[in-house]
XYZ file of C-alpha atoms in Angstrom:
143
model
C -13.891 -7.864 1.967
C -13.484 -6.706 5.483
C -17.093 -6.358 6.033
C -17.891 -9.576 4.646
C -15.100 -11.244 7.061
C -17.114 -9.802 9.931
C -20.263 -10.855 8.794
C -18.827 -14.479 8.032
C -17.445 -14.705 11.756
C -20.904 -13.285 13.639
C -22.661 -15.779 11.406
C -20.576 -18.597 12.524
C -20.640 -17.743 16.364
C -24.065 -17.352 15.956
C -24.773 -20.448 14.137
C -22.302 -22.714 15.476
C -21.044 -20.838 18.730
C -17.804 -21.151 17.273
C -15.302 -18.152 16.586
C -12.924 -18.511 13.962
C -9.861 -16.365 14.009
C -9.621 -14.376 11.117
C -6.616 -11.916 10.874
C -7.846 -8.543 9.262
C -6.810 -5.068 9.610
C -8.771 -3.880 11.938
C -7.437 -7.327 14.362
C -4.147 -7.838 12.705
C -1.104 -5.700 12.492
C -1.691 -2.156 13.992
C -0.534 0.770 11.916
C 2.742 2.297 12.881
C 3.437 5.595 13.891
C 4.592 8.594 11.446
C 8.110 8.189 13.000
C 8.822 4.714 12.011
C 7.234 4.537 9.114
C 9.380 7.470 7.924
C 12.642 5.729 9.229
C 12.049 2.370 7.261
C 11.358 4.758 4.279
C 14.375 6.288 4.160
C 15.821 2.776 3.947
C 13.729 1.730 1.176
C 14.341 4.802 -0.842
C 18.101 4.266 -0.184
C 18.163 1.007 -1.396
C 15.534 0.747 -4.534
C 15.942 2.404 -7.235
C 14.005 3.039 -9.427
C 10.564 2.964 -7.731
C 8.094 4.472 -6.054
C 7.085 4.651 -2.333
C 3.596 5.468 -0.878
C 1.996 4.663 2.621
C -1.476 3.031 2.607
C -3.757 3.775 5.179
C -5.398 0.716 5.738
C -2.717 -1.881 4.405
C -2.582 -4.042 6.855
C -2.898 -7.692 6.121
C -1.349 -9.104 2.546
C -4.290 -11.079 2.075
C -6.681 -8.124 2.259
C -4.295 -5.821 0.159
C -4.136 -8.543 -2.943
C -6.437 -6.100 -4.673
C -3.818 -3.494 -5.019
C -0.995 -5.842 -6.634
C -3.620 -6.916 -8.957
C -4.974 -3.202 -9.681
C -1.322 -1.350 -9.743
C 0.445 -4.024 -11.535
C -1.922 -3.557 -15.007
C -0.207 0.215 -15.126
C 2.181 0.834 -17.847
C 4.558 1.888 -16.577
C 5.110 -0.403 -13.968
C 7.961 -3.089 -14.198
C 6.483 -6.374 -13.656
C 9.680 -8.433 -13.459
C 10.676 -7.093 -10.344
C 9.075 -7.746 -6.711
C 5.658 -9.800 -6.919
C 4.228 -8.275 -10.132
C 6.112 -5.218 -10.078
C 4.060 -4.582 -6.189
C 6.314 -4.569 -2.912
C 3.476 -4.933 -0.037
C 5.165 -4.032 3.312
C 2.079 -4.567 5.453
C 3.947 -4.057 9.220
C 5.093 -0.874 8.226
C 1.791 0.265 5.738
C 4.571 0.999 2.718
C 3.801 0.381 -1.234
C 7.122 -0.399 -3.293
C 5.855 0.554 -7.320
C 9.245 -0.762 -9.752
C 9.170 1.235 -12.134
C 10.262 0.646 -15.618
C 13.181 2.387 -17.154
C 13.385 6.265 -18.037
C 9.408 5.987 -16.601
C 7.947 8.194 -13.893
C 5.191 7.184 -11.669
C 1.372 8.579 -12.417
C 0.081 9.318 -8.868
C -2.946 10.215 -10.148
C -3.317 6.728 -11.710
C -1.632 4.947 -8.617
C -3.999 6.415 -6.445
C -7.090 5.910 -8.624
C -6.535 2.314 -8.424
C -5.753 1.784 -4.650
C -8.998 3.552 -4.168
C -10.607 1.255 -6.583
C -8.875 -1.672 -4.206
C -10.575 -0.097 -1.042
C -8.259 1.342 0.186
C -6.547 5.113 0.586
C -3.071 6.450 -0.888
C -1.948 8.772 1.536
C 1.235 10.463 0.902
C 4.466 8.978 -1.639
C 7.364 9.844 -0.512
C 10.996 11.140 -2.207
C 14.380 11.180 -1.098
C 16.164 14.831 -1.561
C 19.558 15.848 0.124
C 19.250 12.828 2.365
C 16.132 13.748 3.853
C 13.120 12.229 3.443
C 10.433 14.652 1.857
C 6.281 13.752 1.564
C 3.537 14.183 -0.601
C -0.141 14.330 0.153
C -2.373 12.923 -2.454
C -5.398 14.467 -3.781
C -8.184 13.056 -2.125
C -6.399 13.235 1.347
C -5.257 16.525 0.915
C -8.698 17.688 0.008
């Protein structure tokens, strides 16, 4: 998708001289650091319950990211009458809200299996314990 954006806009410079402003991660929202992204996590975590929380490398631009609704809200064991689909997309701060349905636990394999499949790359999911924030490294990043 991203490629194909680029490829769309050199064509139309070319063609037309024209450059049309698309929005994209790599030209939209830049990722936040570590630090903040941890801090609105905490305040996620405190307030939803029942869900899980990952960061997205990558997850930029809602449009873009559509992919991963459509992939993560198919799971089982996700609650679809909550958020968009069961999907929270907080692109300015790269953060995943899963709702999850009662007395069910996420499958991070799963979860990350299909945000790969979207194009994109589950980083770490994070927990709350004690009042501090605590972080998981998926597979493939970990590897």
């Amino acid at each position: 998708m991203k490629i194909l954006s680029r490829i769309t806009v050199i064509i139309m410079t070319s063609v037309f001289g024209v450059q049309i402003g698309f929005v994209n991660a790599a030209d939209g929202v830049p990722e936040v650091s570590r630090d903040v992204r941890a801090k609105v996590a905490i305040g996620k975590l405190q307030v939803q319950k029942q869900a899980a929380l990952l960061y997205v490398k990558g997850m930029t631009c809602p449009s873009c990211a559509i992919g991963i609704r459509v992939k993560l809200s198919k799971l089982d064991f996700v609650d679809r009458n909550r958020f968009k689909r069961g999907i929270e997309m907080d692109c300015n701060n790269q953060l995943l809200t899963v709702a999850l349905k009662d007395g069910t636990s996420p499958n991070w394999t799963r979860i990350e299996q299909e945000i790969d499949n979207a194009g994109y790359v589950a980083v770490e999911w994070f927990s709350m314990q004690k009042d501090e924030l605590k972080s998981y490294p998926f597979l493939k990043v970990a590897e």
